Amino acid sequence: MMTQADKTLHISAMEQGSIKDQFKTDVKKGLGDTPKKLQSKYFYDAIGDGLFQQIMAMPEYYLTRCELDIFKNRTVDLATLITNAGTAFDLIELGAGDATKSSYLLKHLIRQNIEFAYMPIDISGNILNVLNEKLKADIPGLPITCLEGDYFTMLKKATKISGRRKVVLFLGGNIGNMEQEEALAFCLELREHVNPGDIVVMGFDLKKNPQTILDAYNDKAGITAAFNLNMLARINRELKANFNIDSFKHYQNYDPLTGACRSFLISCDDQKVSIDEKIISFAKDEFIYMEVSQKFSQEDIQVLANATGFEITCSVTDSKGWFTDSLWVAH
Ligand code: AVJ
């Protein structure tokens, strides 16, 4: 019998095991560093996915609504820009999540009889299964192949599935979760995986009123705090650790000089935590650096594109001017 999962290229059990080993290695290394840090990609287990859904629904978190505004109201512009001369293409989405935004584009392309296949890539197989069922129901006739795993491993797999030209979506401002050098390295690697003429659509959260930015990551209801603390809970669940979640507090900071919005967890006491034999000591007030959400100016984006082998063809911005989807062509 064909199940929904048949369409997902699942990573093998061995690779699953090595993902868990990687998590353990990264956590131990990050908490052994000075200052202590954890990687924001590990926010997204099943509970983290749910908390991020709640973040996107919060009044303070404008990013998703702004980019949705772009995909709802500028669909034709986006479609025209990526359709080019009408040659068939693969529409690959890195970190597709529930594809709420891109589904406006997908529907439009199907209605226009454009020849393309949708290939969502996500680290969360859980999310991909939900997405696959949803899109099958909502957009009949959409060719879809879900790819579960790391962006570049799966991007490579996608280029083996077909030799068609690629349009790669990297939305949501996910690029902002990288430090500056990481973002550069990421775009360079992305450029290596595509051919000249291929297109990248990248979402950037723009620099704006600093208070507006801080509020989006420092919500009064404490959902962002719970999202951060869930990573400690996940480490407890998956790595046999014993974090006392109640003795850490979320602290958020935005620096308008650099455009970096950063989150931290601060230890409320002197305390020790064990992670499978390793003991980690926290001093009272010591922090764990959790995440950067970098904000950009149009000039910052230009510099990034040009340094990594891309040219900006167009920037599509929401009506408030808060968020932009930048269209790059590889050269
Ligand atoms: C998923 C990277 C776009 O940085 O805005 C939201 C993640 N972290 N609130 C962001 C996040 C805290 C989010 N991105």
Short mmCIF file of C-alpha atoms and ligand atoms in Angstrom, two decimals:
data_model
loop_
_atom_site.label_atom_id
_atom_site.label_comp_id
_atom_site.label_asym_id
_atom_site.label_seq_id
_atom_site.Cartn_x
_atom_site.Cartn_y
_atom_site.Cartn_z
CA MET A 1 0.00 0.00 0.00
CA MET A 2 1.20 3.53 -0.82
CA THR A 3 1.44 5.64 2.31
CA GLN A 4 2.16 9.35 2.55
CA ALA A 5 5.60 8.51 3.87
CA ASP A 6 6.48 6.71 0.63
CA LYS A 7 6.94 10.06 -1.05
CA THR A 8 9.41 11.23 1.59
CA LEU A 9 13.01 10.23 1.05
CA HIS A 10 13.69 9.22 4.63
CA ILE A 11 17.18 9.14 5.98
CA SER A 12 18.30 5.69 7.07
CA ALA A 13 18.28 4.45 10.66
CA MET A 14 22.05 4.72 10.66
CA GLU A 15 21.91 8.37 9.66
CA GLN A 16 19.21 8.96 12.33
CA GLY A 17 21.66 7.56 14.88
CA SER A 18 24.43 9.82 13.66
CA ILE A 19 22.08 12.84 13.88
CA LYS A 20 21.57 12.04 17.56
CA ASP A 21 25.34 11.58 18.04
CA GLN A 22 25.87 14.95 16.39
CA PHE A 23 23.33 16.56 18.74
CA LYS A 24 25.14 15.07 21.74
CA THR A 25 28.58 16.12 20.44
CA ASP A 26 27.41 19.66 19.64
CA VAL A 27 25.70 20.11 23.01
CA LYS A 28 28.71 18.87 24.98
CA LYS A 29 31.10 20.99 22.96
CA GLY A 30 28.92 24.12 23.13
CA LEU A 31 28.44 23.85 26.89
CA GLY A 32 32.17 23.20 27.33
CA ASP A 33 33.02 26.46 25.54
CA THR A 34 33.47 29.87 27.15
CA PRO A 35 31.02 31.50 26.82
CA LYS A 36 28.61 28.58 26.76
CA LYS A 37 26.46 28.24 23.67
CA LEU A 38 23.89 26.01 22.03
CA GLN A 39 22.87 25.86 18.35
CA SER A 40 19.46 27.24 17.43
CA LYS A 41 18.88 24.49 14.87
CA TYR A 42 18.20 22.21 17.83
CA PHE A 43 15.10 24.18 18.89
CA TYR A 44 12.94 22.17 16.54
CA ASP A 45 11.87 18.86 18.04
CA ALA A 46 8.12 18.10 18.04
CA ILE A 47 7.51 20.39 21.03
CA GLY A 48 9.76 23.10 19.57
CA ASP A 49 7.87 22.92 16.27
CA GLY A 50 4.63 23.51 18.18
CA LEU A 51 6.10 26.43 20.14
CA PHE A 52 7.39 28.00 16.93
CA GLN A 53 3.87 27.74 15.47
CA GLN A 54 2.69 29.65 18.56
CA ILE A 55 5.42 32.28 18.06
CA MET A 56 4.27 32.86 14.48
CA ALA A 57 0.74 33.46 15.76
CA MET A 58 1.79 36.05 18.39
CA PRO A 59 0.86 39.68 17.81
CA GLU A 60 4.48 40.80 18.38
CA TYR A 61 6.02 38.41 15.86
CA TYR A 62 5.57 40.39 12.64
CA LEU A 63 7.98 38.43 10.41
CA THR A 64 5.60 35.70 9.25
CA ARG A 65 2.73 38.11 8.57
CA CYS A 66 5.01 40.43 6.59
CA GLU A 67 6.32 37.63 4.40
CA LEU A 68 2.81 36.25 4.04
CA ASP A 69 1.77 39.70 2.81
CA ILE A 70 4.45 39.39 0.11
CA PHE A 71 3.39 35.89 -0.97
CA LYS A 72 -0.33 36.76 -0.91
CA ASN A 73 -0.20 40.15 -2.61
CA ARG A 74 2.88 39.93 -4.82
CA THR A 75 2.31 36.36 -6.06
CA VAL A 76 2.17 37.34 -9.73
CA ASP A 77 5.42 39.33 -9.49
CA LEU A 78 7.18 36.46 -7.73
CA ALA A 79 5.82 33.90 -10.21
CA THR A 80 6.82 35.99 -13.23
CA LEU A 81 10.32 36.48 -11.88
CA ILE A 82 10.96 32.77 -11.26
CA THR A 83 9.14 31.41 -14.32
CA ASN A 84 11.68 33.00 -16.66
CA ALA A 85 11.21 31.86 -20.28
CA GLY A 86 8.86 29.15 -19.07
CA THR A 87 11.35 26.31 -18.98
CA ALA A 88 10.51 23.53 -16.50
CA PHE A 89 12.11 23.83 -13.09
CA ASP A 90 12.37 22.32 -9.62
CA LEU A 91 11.11 24.57 -6.85
CA ILE A 92 13.16 23.59 -3.83
CA GLU A 93 12.29 25.03 -0.44
CA LEU A 94 14.91 24.92 2.32
CA GLY A 95 13.26 24.60 5.74
CA ALA A 96 9.77 24.39 4.24
CA GLY A 97 7.96 24.02 7.57
CA ASP A 98 4.22 24.10 6.87
CA ALA A 99 4.75 26.03 3.59
CA THR A 100 1.93 28.46 4.40
CA LYS A 101 3.67 31.24 2.47
CA SER A 102 4.94 29.27 -0.50
CA SER A 103 1.57 27.54 -1.02
CA TYR A 104 0.23 30.83 -2.49
CA LEU A 105 2.98 30.64 -5.09
CA LEU A 106 2.43 26.91 -5.67
CA LYS A 107 -1.31 27.40 -6.27
CA HIS A 108 -0.64 30.21 -8.72
CA LEU A 109 1.95 28.20 -10.66
CA ILE A 110 -0.40 25.19 -10.90
CA ARG A 111 -3.27 27.43 -12.08
CA GLN A 112 -0.96 28.86 -14.77
CA ASN A 113 -0.02 25.34 -15.92
CA ILE A 114 3.65 25.99 -15.27
CA GLU A 115 5.79 22.86 -15.45
CA PHE A 116 7.56 22.43 -12.15
CA ALA A 117 7.99 20.06 -9.20
CA TYR A 118 7.94 21.12 -5.55
CA MET A 119 10.69 19.72 -3.34
CA PRO A 120 10.43 20.79 0.28
CA ILE A 121 13.50 20.12 2.43
CA ASP A 122 13.18 20.08 6.20
CA ILE A 123 15.14 18.67 9.10
CA SER A 124 11.83 17.70 10.74
CA GLY A 125 10.26 14.58 9.21
CA ASN A 126 7.31 15.25 11.49
CA ILE A 127 6.59 18.58 9.77
CA LEU A 128 7.14 17.12 6.29
CA ASN A 129 4.51 14.42 6.79
CA VAL A 130 1.96 17.03 7.83
CA LEU A 131 2.97 19.23 4.89
CA ASN A 132 2.73 16.39 2.36
CA GLU A 133 -0.83 15.51 3.40
CA LYS A 134 -1.91 19.14 3.50
CA LEU A 135 -0.55 19.97 0.03
CA LYS A 136 -1.96 16.79 -1.52
CA ALA A 137 -5.40 17.87 -0.32
CA ASP A 138 -5.09 21.61 -1.03
CA ILE A 139 -3.28 21.58 -4.37
CA PRO A 140 -4.35 18.58 -6.45
CA GLY A 141 -1.89 17.78 -9.22
CA LEU A 142 1.09 19.29 -7.45
CA PRO A 143 4.15 17.07 -8.01
CA ILE A 144 5.84 16.91 -4.62
CA THR A 145 8.88 15.09 -3.26
CA CYS A 146 9.67 15.65 0.41
CA LEU A 147 13.33 15.55 1.39
CA GLU A 148 14.07 15.02 5.09
CA GLY A 149 17.49 16.03 6.33
CA ASP A 150 20.22 18.66 6.19
CA TYR A 151 19.83 21.41 3.58
CA PHE A 152 22.88 20.67 1.47
CA THR A 153 22.73 16.88 1.71
CA MET A 154 19.16 17.07 0.45
CA LEU A 155 19.90 19.81 -2.10
CA LYS A 156 22.51 17.49 -3.57
CA LYS A 157 19.94 14.70 -3.62
CA ALA A 158 17.49 17.02 -5.39
CA THR A 159 19.99 17.78 -8.14
CA LYS A 160 20.36 14.01 -8.67
CA ILE A 161 16.59 13.50 -8.95
CA SER A 162 16.38 15.84 -11.94
CA GLY A 163 18.61 18.00 -14.10
CA ARG A 164 16.06 20.79 -14.46
CA ARG A 165 16.95 24.34 -13.56
CA LYS A 166 16.51 25.15 -9.89
CA VAL A 167 14.64 27.80 -8.00
CA VAL A 168 15.62 27.63 -4.34
CA LEU A 169 13.44 29.27 -1.69
CA PHE A 170 15.00 30.12 1.65
CA LEU A 171 12.28 32.05 3.41
CA GLY A 172 11.30 33.20 6.87
CA GLY A 173 14.49 35.06 7.60
CA ASN A 174 16.22 31.78 8.44
CA ILE A 175 19.49 33.19 7.08
CA GLY A 176 19.32 35.51 10.10
CA ASN A 177 19.99 32.57 12.40
CA MET A 178 23.59 32.49 11.16
CA GLU A 179 26.52 34.52 12.37
CA GLN A 180 27.90 36.77 9.63
CA GLU A 181 30.71 34.42 8.57
CA GLU A 182 28.31 31.47 8.64
CA ALA A 183 25.87 33.31 6.37
CA LEU A 184 28.70 33.98 3.93
CA ALA A 185 29.83 30.35 4.00
CA PHE A 186 26.21 29.22 3.61
CA CYS A 187 25.60 31.37 0.52
CA LEU A 188 28.91 30.25 -1.00
CA GLU A 189 27.96 26.61 -0.48
CA LEU A 190 24.49 27.27 -1.86
CA ARG A 191 26.12 28.79 -4.93
CA GLU A 192 28.19 25.62 -5.40
CA HIS A 193 25.02 23.49 -5.46
CA VAL A 194 23.32 25.48 -8.22
CA ASN A 195 24.20 26.36 -11.82
CA PRO A 196 24.59 29.76 -13.47
CA GLY A 197 21.13 31.16 -14.16
CA ASP A 198 19.52 29.27 -11.27
CA ILE A 199 17.49 31.42 -8.90
CA VAL A 200 17.48 31.86 -5.14
CA VAL A 201 14.68 33.63 -3.29
CA MET A 202 15.88 34.61 0.15
CA GLY A 203 13.83 36.18 2.94
CA PHE A 204 15.47 38.86 5.10
CA ASP A 205 14.10 40.64 8.11
CA LEU A 206 14.98 44.31 7.66
CA LYS A 207 16.43 46.72 10.21
CA LYS A 208 13.62 48.81 11.70
CA ASN A 209 12.51 50.39 14.98
CA PRO A 210 14.66 48.57 17.56
CA GLN A 211 11.76 48.27 20.03
CA THR A 212 9.58 46.58 17.40
CA ILE A 213 12.35 44.02 16.83
CA LEU A 214 13.01 43.40 20.52
CA ASP A 215 9.28 42.96 21.24
CA ALA A 216 9.02 40.23 18.57
CA TYR A 217 11.54 38.13 20.52
CA ASN A 218 10.58 39.16 24.03
CA ASP A 219 6.83 38.52 24.09
CA LYS A 220 4.89 39.17 27.28
CA ALA A 221 3.19 35.77 27.20
CA GLY A 222 6.60 34.07 27.53
CA ILE A 223 6.27 31.86 24.46
CA THR A 224 9.75 32.75 23.19
CA ALA A 225 11.08 32.02 26.69
CA ALA A 226 9.40 28.59 26.60
CA PHE A 227 10.81 28.03 23.09
CA ASN A 228 14.34 28.66 24.38
CA LEU A 229 13.87 26.63 27.58
CA ASN A 230 12.50 23.72 25.57
CA MET A 231 15.99 23.14 24.21
CA LEU A 232 17.18 22.35 27.76
CA ALA A 233 14.16 20.07 28.19
CA ARG A 234 15.02 18.39 24.89
CA ILE A 235 18.59 17.82 26.09
CA ASN A 236 17.11 16.22 29.23
CA ARG A 237 14.79 14.01 27.17
CA GLU A 238 17.21 12.92 24.48
CA LEU A 239 20.63 13.04 26.12
CA LYS A 240 19.84 11.84 29.65
CA ALA A 241 20.65 15.22 31.19
CA ASN A 242 19.20 16.78 34.34
CA PHE A 243 18.76 20.50 33.68
CA ASN A 244 16.49 22.16 36.22
CA ILE A 245 14.49 24.17 33.69
CA ASP A 246 13.07 26.47 36.38
CA SER A 247 16.52 27.74 37.30
CA PHE A 248 17.21 29.33 33.91
CA LYS A 249 15.70 32.58 32.65
CA HIS A 250 15.35 33.84 29.09
CA TYR A 251 17.11 37.14 28.27
CA GLN A 252 16.73 38.88 24.89
CA ASN A 253 18.82 41.71 23.44
CA TYR A 254 18.77 43.76 20.23
CA ASP A 255 21.74 45.85 19.12
CA PRO A 256 20.76 48.42 16.47
CA LEU A 257 24.45 49.05 15.69
CA THR A 258 25.02 45.53 14.39
CA GLY A 259 21.43 44.45 13.67
CA ALA A 260 21.90 41.37 15.85
CA CYS A 261 18.97 40.25 17.99
CA ARG A 262 20.27 37.61 20.39
CA SER A 263 18.73 35.29 22.94
CA PHE A 264 20.34 33.88 26.04
CA LEU A 265 19.41 31.65 28.96
CA ILE A 266 20.78 32.86 32.27
CA SER A 267 21.51 30.58 35.20
CA CYS A 268 19.62 31.74 38.32
CA ASP A 269 21.99 29.93 40.70
CA ASP A 270 25.34 28.23 40.99
CA GLN A 271 24.44 24.79 39.74
CA LYS A 272 25.73 21.60 38.15
CA VAL A 273 24.15 19.69 35.30
CA SER A 274 25.13 16.24 34.12
CA ILE A 275 24.87 15.20 30.51
CA ASP A 276 25.57 11.49 30.19
CA GLU A 277 28.62 11.36 32.48
CA LYS A 278 29.85 14.89 31.73
CA ILE A 279 29.31 17.43 34.52
CA ILE A 280 28.82 21.06 33.53
CA SER A 281 29.05 23.82 36.12
CA PHE A 282 27.09 27.04 35.88
CA ALA A 283 27.87 30.09 37.97
CA LYS A 284 24.95 32.24 39.09
CA ASP A 285 24.23 34.77 36.28
CA GLU A 286 26.27 32.83 33.73
CA PHE A 287 24.58 32.77 30.33
CA ILE A 288 24.13 30.30 27.50
CA TYR A 289 24.08 32.03 24.11
CA MET A 290 21.15 30.46 22.24
CA GLU A 291 20.37 32.26 18.98
CA VAL A 292 21.04 35.22 16.74
CA SER A 293 18.27 36.64 14.55
CA GLN A 294 20.21 39.02 12.32
CA LYS A 295 18.47 42.07 10.78
CA PHE A 296 19.63 43.47 7.43
CA SER A 297 19.65 46.67 5.40
CA GLN A 298 19.26 46.42 1.60
CA GLU A 299 22.97 47.25 1.43
CA ASP A 300 23.85 44.37 3.79
CA ILE A 301 21.93 42.05 1.45
CA GLN A 302 23.72 43.43 -1.61
CA VAL A 303 27.10 42.81 0.00
CA LEU A 304 26.16 39.23 0.90
CA ALA A 305 24.86 38.41 -2.60
CA ASN A 306 27.82 39.93 -4.42
CA ALA A 307 30.38 38.28 -2.16
CA THR A 308 28.96 34.83 -2.86
CA GLY A 309 28.48 34.68 -6.63
CA PHE A 310 24.95 36.00 -6.96
CA GLU A 311 23.37 39.06 -8.47
CA ILE A 312 20.19 40.63 -7.07
CA THR A 313 17.50 40.86 -9.76
CA CYS A 314 14.72 42.22 -7.62
CA SER A 315 13.61 42.75 -4.04
CA VAL A 316 9.96 42.25 -3.12
CA THR A 317 9.09 43.99 0.14
CA ASP A 318 5.91 43.96 2.27
CA SER A 319 3.68 47.01 2.53
CA LYS A 320 5.22 48.09 5.86
CA GLY A 321 8.77 47.85 4.48
CA TRP A 322 9.75 45.51 7.31
CA PHE A 323 10.65 42.31 5.47
CA THR A 324 12.02 41.56 2.02
CA ASP A 325 12.27 38.58 -0.30
CA SER A 326 15.37 39.12 -2.38
CA LEU A 327 15.67 37.42 -5.78
CA TRP A 328 19.18 36.33 -6.67
CA VAL A 329 20.51 34.84 -9.88
CA ALA A 330 23.65 32.71 -9.78
CA HIS A 331 26.39 33.85 -12.15
C1 AVJ B 1 12.74 30.78 12.23
C2 AVJ B 1 14.80 31.92 12.24
C3 AVJ B 1 12.90 32.99 11.35
O1 AVJ B 1 14.86 34.11 14.14
O2 AVJ B 1 12.94 35.03 13.78
C4 AVJ B 1 11.60 33.13 16.41
C5 AVJ B 1 13.24 31.82 14.93
N1 AVJ B 1 13.43 32.50 17.31
N2 AVJ B 1 11.62 33.54 17.71
C6 AVJ B 1 13.65 34.04 13.90
C7 AVJ B 1 12.77 32.45 16.18
C8 AVJ B 1 12.71 33.14 18.24
C9 AVJ B 1 13.00 32.67 13.74
N3 AVJ B 1 13.37 32.08 12.40
#
